[in-house]
Structures are given as structure tokens and as C-alpha cells.
Coordinates of C-alpha atoms in Angstrom, one line a residue:
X159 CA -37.3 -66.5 -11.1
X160 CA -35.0 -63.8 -11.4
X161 CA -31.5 -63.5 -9.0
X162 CA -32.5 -61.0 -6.3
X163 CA -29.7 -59.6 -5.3
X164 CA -28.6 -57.5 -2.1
X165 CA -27.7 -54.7 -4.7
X166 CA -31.0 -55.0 -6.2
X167 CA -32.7 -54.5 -2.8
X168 CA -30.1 -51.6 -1.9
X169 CA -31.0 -49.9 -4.8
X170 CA -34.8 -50.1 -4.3
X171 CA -35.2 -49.3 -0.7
X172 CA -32.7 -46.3 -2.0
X173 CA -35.3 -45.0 -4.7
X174 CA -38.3 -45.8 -2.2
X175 CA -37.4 -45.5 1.1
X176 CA -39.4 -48.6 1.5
X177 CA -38.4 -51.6 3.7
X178 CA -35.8 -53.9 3.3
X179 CA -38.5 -56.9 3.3
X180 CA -40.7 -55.4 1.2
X181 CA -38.5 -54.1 -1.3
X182 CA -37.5 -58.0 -1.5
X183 CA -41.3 -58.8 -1.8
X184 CA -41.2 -56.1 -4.3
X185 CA -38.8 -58.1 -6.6
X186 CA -39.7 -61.3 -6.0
X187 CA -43.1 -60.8 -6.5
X188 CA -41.8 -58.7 -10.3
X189 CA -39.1 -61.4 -11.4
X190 CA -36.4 -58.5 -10.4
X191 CA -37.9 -55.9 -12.3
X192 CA -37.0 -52.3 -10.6
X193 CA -39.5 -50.1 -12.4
X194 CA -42.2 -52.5 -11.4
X195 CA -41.1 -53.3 -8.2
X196 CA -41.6 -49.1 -7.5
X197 CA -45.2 -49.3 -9.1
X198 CA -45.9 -52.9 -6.4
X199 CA -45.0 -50.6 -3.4
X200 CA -46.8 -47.6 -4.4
X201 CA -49.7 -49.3 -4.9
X202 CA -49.5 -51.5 -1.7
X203 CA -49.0 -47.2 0.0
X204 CA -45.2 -48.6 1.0
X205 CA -43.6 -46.0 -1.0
X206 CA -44.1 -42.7 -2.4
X207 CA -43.1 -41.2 -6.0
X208 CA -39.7 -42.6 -6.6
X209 CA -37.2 -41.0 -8.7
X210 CA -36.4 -43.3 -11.7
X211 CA -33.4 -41.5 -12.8
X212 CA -31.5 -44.2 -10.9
X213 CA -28.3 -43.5 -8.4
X214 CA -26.4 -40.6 -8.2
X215 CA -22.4 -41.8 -7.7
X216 CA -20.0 -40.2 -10.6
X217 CA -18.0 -37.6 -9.6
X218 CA -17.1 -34.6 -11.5
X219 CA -19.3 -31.1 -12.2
X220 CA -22.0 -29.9 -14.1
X221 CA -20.6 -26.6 -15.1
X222 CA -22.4 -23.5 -17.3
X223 CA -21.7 -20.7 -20.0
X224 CA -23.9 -17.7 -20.8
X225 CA -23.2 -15.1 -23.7
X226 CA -23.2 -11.4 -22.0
X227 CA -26.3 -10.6 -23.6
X228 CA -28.3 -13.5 -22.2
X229 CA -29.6 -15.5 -25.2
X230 CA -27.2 -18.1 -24.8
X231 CA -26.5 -20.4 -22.8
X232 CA -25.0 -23.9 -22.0
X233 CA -24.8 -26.5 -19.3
X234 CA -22.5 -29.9 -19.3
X235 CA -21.6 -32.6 -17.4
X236 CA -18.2 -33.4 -17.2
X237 CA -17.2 -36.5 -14.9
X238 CA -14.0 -37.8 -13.5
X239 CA -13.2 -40.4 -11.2
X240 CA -12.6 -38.5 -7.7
X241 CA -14.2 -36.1 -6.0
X242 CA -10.5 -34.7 -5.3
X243 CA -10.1 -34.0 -8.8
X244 CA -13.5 -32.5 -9.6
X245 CA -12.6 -29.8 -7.0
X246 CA -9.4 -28.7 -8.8
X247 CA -8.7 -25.5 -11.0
X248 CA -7.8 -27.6 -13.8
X249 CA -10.7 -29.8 -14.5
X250 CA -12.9 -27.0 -13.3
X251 CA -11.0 -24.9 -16.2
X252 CA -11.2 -27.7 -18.4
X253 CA -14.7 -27.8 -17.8
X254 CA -15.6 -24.2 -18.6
X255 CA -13.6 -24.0 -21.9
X256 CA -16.1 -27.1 -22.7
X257 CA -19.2 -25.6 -21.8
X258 CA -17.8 -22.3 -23.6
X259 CA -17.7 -23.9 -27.0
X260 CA -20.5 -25.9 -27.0
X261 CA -22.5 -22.2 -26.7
X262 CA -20.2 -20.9 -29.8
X263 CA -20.3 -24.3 -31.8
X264 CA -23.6 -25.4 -31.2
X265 CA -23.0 -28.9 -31.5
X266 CA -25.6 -31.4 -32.4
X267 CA -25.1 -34.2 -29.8
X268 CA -21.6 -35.6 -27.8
X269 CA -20.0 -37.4 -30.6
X270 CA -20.3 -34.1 -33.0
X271 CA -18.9 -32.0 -30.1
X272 CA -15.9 -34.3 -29.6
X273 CA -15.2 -33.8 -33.5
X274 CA -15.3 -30.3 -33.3
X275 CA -12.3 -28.0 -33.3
X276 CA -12.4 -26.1 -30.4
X277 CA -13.3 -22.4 -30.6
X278 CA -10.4 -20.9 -28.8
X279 CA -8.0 -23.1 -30.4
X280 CA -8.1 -24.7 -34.0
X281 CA -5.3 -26.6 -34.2
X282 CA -7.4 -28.8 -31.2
X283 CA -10.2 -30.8 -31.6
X284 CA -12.7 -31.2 -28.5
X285 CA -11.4 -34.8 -28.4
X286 CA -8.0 -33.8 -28.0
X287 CA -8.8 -31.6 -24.8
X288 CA -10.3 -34.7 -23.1
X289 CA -6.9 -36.8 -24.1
X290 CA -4.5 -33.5 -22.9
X291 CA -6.8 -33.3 -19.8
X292 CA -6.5 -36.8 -19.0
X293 CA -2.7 -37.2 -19.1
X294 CA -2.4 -33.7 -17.3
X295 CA -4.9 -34.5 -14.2
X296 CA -3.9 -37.9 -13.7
X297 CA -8.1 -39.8 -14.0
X298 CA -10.1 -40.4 -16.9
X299 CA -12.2 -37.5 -18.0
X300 CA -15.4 -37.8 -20.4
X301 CA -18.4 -35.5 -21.2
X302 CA -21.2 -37.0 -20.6
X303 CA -24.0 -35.0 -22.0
X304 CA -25.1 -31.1 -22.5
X305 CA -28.1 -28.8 -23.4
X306 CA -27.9 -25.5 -25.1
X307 CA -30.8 -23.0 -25.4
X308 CA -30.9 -19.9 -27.7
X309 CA -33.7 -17.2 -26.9
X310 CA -34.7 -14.9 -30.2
X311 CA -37.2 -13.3 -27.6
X312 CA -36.3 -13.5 -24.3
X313 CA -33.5 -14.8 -22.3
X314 CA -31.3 -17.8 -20.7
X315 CA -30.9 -18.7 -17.6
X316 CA -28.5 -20.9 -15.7
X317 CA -28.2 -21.9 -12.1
X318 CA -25.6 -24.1 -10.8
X319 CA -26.1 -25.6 -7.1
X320 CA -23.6 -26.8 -4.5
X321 CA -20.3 -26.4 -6.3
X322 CA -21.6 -28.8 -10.0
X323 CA -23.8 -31.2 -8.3
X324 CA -27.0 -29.6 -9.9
X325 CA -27.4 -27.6 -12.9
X326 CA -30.2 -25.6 -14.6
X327 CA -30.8 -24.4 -17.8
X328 CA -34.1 -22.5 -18.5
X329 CA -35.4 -20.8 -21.7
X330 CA -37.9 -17.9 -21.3
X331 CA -40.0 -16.3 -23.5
X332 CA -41.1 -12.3 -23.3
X333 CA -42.7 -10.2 -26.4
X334 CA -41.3 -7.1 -25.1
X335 CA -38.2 -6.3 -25.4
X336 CA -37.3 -2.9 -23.7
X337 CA -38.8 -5.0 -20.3
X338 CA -35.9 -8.0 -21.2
X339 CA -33.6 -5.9 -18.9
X340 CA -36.5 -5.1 -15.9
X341 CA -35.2 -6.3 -12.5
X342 CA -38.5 -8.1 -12.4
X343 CA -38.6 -9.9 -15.0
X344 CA -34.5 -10.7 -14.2
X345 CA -35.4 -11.9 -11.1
X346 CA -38.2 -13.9 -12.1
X347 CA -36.3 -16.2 -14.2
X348 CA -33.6 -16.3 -11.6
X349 CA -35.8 -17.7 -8.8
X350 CA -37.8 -20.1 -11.3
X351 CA -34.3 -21.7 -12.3
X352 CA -33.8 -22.0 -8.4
X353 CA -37.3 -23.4 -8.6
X354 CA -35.9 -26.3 -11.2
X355 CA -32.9 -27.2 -9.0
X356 CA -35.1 -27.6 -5.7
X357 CA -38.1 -28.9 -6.6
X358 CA -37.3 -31.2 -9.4
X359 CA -40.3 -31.0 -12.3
X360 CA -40.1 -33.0 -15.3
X361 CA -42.3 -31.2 -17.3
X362 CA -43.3 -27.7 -18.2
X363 CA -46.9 -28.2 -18.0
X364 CA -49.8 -30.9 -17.7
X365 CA -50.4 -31.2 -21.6
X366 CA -46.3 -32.4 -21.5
X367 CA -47.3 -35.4 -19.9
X368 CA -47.0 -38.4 -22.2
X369 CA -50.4 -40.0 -22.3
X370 CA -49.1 -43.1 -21.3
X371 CA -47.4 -41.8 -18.1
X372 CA -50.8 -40.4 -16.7
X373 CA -52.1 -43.8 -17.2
X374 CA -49.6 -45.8 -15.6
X375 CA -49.9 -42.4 -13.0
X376 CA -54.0 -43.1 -12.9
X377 CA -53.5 -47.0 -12.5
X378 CA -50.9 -47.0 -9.4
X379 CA -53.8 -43.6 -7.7
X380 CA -56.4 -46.0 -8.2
X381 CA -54.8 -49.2 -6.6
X382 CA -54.1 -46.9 -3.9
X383 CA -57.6 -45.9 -3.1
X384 CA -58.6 -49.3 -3.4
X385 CA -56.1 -50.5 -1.2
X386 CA -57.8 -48.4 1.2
X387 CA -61.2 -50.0 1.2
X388 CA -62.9 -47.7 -0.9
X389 CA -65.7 -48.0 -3.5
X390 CA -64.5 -47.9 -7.3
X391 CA -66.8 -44.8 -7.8
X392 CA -64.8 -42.9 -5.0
X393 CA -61.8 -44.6 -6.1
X394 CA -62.2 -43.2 -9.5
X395 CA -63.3 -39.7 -8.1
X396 CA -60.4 -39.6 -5.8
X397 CA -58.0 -40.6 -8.6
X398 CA -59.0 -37.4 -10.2
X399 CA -58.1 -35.1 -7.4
X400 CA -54.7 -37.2 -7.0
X401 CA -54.0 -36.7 -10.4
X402 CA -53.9 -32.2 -9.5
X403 CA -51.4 -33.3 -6.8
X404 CA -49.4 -35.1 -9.3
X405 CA -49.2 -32.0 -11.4
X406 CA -48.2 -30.0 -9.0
X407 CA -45.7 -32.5 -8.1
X408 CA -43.9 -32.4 -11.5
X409 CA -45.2 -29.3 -13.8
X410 CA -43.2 -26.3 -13.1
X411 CA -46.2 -23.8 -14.0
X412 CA -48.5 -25.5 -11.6
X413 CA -45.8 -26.2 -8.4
X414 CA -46.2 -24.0 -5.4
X415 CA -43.4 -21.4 -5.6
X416 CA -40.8 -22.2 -3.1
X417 CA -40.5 -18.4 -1.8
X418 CA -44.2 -18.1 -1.7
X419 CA -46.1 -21.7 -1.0
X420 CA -49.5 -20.1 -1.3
X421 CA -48.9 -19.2 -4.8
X422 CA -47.9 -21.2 -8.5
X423 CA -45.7 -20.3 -10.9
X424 CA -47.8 -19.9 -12.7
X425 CA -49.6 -16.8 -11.0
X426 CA -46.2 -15.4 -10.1
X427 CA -45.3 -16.0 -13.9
X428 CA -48.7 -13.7 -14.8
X429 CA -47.7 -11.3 -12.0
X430 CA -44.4 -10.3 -13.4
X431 CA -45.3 -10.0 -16.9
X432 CA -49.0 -7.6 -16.1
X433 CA -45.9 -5.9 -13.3
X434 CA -43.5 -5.5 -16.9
X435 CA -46.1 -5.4 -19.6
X436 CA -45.2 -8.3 -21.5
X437 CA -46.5 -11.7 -22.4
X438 CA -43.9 -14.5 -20.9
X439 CA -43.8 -18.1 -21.2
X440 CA -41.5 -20.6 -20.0
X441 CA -40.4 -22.3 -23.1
X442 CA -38.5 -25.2 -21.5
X443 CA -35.6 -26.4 -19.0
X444 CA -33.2 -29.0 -18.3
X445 CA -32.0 -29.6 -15.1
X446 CA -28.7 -32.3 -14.8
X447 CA -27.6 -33.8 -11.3
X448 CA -24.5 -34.8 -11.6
X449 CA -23.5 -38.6 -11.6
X450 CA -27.9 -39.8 -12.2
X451 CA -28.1 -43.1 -13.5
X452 CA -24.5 -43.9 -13.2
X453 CA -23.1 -46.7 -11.0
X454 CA -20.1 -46.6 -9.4
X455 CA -18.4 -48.6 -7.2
X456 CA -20.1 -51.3 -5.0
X457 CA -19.3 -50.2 -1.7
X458 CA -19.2 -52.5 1.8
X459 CA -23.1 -51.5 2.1
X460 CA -24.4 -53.8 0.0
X461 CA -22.5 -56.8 2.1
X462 CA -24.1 -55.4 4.9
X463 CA -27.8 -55.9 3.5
X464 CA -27.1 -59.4 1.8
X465 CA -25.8 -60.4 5.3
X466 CA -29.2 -58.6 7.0
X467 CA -31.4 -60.4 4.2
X468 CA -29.8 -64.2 5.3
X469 CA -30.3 -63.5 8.7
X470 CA -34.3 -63.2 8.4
X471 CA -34.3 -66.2 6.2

């Protein structure tokens, strides 16, 4: 039997929302296993869709660079230690030099870029930035990751929210090019990058979805609807309909737009380009949140809940 820790239960009640005692069930009843333990509840209908990505707690910024002509762009994540320092013009300088080479460079992942002599200064390698910035802010300072898009037809977009805490980078496609400076079509990539930061997709569209995804997605639907007393032919009917909703939960194209709930992006995508005469598609989009899946600290909290947990022993 695995340890089940306070942290452990912290962290799930975090990604669930569930309760204390049955996010304990949760893991006992999965030998500690977190991904499991969020499949238990959400078939026992004690959680809903929890976000895997894991905690959000590194400082720093998610910064962005786009060439003036709009077919390039970059985002990266740089993080520090304090959210002082994230705020300062030096790592926010720092920052945008970064993000500024990796569009010129084109690097193929983070251990190329840190090889890299950087673009505005050759006598530097990206790797020596990070050391000069280090000694110069006072905390250690790493990239973390980045994406880069290039658009032969079309353009880049990229949206950064609350100060670096979310960023967006979105590729779209459009066959005509004298509509590539339309206001519509400008600020219909705009508000679908907006789209990316709030509503958080994961994929483009349905046919993205790894096969084996909708059939963990299909297993936890159906334990639901049996959960609730019903028939395995309903169940499986019901599990179908669920399955639209989960779509429109995490496919761009088929989430309701969130300045106009009664219509997708999709039909807003096909509005703009009949409205510009062109034929657009959303190629694809990352969207970083600064600090996901990196554990910081332990704070006092997770005293508090082992403390809660051995009183209700």
C-alpha cells in the first residue's frame, strides 16, 4: 500500500475540488496513484474534468515576440524564484531579448537555444545571458520551454494575460492574401487567441484526439451513467451525447465563443472568411501558464490537512 500523504491529498482535492475524505479514498483505494485517483472520483460523479497539468507555483513570465509583418512569432517561459523579481525591468528585459532570438534563431529545442550565440550580440551565447542575468538579479534564472510558429499563408498571433501568467501562441491559415491585413480577419485571430487563454482547449479539433484518450474519456462517461442507475443501452447512448460535450470542452473549433455563447468557433471561423473571401484554418496553438507542473515550496497548508486527516481517524 502506498504512503498517502497530506501533500498527496492537497494536491488532489486541488485538481478536483473533491473532498478531503474522498480524495483519501481516492488514493487509497489506487495505491497513491494521482491520475487514477481523478478517473475514481469522476466516475463515482465526485469530481469533474480535472486538469492534469499538475500545480501552478514557479514564478517568473511567459513573455512574447512577433516580427512586424506577422509570420513570426515566439512565446517562452522564463522562471525565477520570486515573484519580486519577475516584476522587474531587468528580468522582464532579459526575458524579451530571449523570446527575440528564439524568433530570429529558430532553435530546435532548449538545450540548442542555450548553445546559440545570441542574435544581438555574438560574442554571447544564450547560456551566458542566463549566467550574466543570474549574477545581475540576485535568483537563479532558467528557460523553461518555448514554441515558435512561422505562417507562409497567414499570420501569428500572440496574447499574453495578467502580466506573463498565461501566454498564447496561435498559427492561422488564410489563402488570400490582400484580406491578411482586413480588420476582420485581424480581429478574428485576436479574439480566438483570447479564446485559448480563457477557455483552455487542448486540441484543435475532435479528429486530434488520441484514440486512446476518448476511450479512457468513454470509460469514465460510462461509469458515470451507470453510477446513476441506468440501463447499459442508455448508458452507452448517453455516453455518446457526453462525448459532443467533451468536444466542446477541449476542441477550439467546436467551443462556444466566449463573446458570443450561442455560436462556435467554428461558425465565427466560416463567418469571417465568407465576410473576407478567403479560406482560413486554424493550423495550431500553444497556450503556456506559467509555473504548470512545477512544485515549489511546501507551504504550512499541507500541515494543516495532515493535522485535519488525523483528527477523523
Amino acid at each position: 500500500m502506498a504512503n498517502i500523504t497530506a501533500a498527496l491529498v492537497k494536491e488532489l482535492r486541488e485538481r478536483t475540488q473533491a473532498g478531503m475524505m474522498d480524495c483519501k479514498k481516492a488514493l487509497m483505494e489506487n495505491d497513491g496513484d494521482m491520475d487514477k485517483a481523478i478517473d475514481w472520483l469522476r466516475e463515482k460523479g465526485l469530481a469533474q474534468a480535472a486538469k492534469k497539468a499538475g500545480r501552478i507555483a514557479a514564478e517568473g513570465a511567459v513573455v512574447q515576440y512577433i516580427t512586424e509583418c506577422g509570420k513570426v512569432g515566439a512565446v517562452v517561459e522564463v522562471n525565477c524564484e520570486t515573484d519580486f523579481v519577475a516584476k522587474t525591468d531587468n528580468f522582464i528585459n532579459f526575458s524579451k531579448n530571449v523570446a527575440k532570438h528564439i524568433a530570429a534563431a529558430n532553435p530546435a529545442d532548449v538545450d540548442e537555444l542555450m548553445n546559440q550565440k545570441f542574435v544581438d550580440d555574438e560574442s554571447k551565447t544564450i547560456t551566458d545571458l542566463v549566467s550574466d542575468a543570474t549574477v545581475s538579479i540576485g535568483e537563479k534564472i532558467s528557460i523553461r520551454r518555448f514554441a515558435r510558429y512561422e505562417a507562409d499563408n497567414g499570420a501569428v498571433e500572440t496574447y499574453i494575460h495578467m502580466g506573463g501568467k498565461i501566454g498564447v501562441l496561435l498559427q492561422v491559415a488564410n489563402d488570400n492574401a490582400a484580406s491578411l491585413t482586413a480588420d476582420e480577419f485581424k480581429a478574428f485571430y485576436h479574439d480566438v487567441a483570447l479564446q485559448i487563454a480563457a477557455a483552455r482547449p487542448t486540441y484543435v479539433r475532435p479528429e486530434e484526439v488520441p484514440a486512446a484518450t476518448l476511450e479512457n474519456e468513454r470509460k469514465i462517461l460510462r461509469a458515470q451513467a451507470m453510477e446513476e442507475g441506468k440501463p447499459e443501452d442508455i448508458a452507452n447512448r448517453m455516453v455518446e451525447g457526453r462525448i459532443k460535450k467533451y468536444y466542446k470542452e477541449v476542441c477550439l473549433l467546436e467551443q462556444p465563443f466566449v463573446k458570443d455563447g450561442d455560436k462556435s468557433i467554428k461558425q465565427v471561423m466560416a463567418e469571417t472568411a465568407k465576410a473576407i473571401g478567403a479560406n482560413l484554418d486554424l493550423v495550431k496553438f500553444e497556450r503556456f501558464e506559467r509555473g504548470e507542473g512545477i512544485e515549489k515550496r511546501k507551504d504550512n497548508f499541507a500541515e494543516e490537512i495532515a493535522a485535519q486527516m488525523a483528527a477523523m481517524k
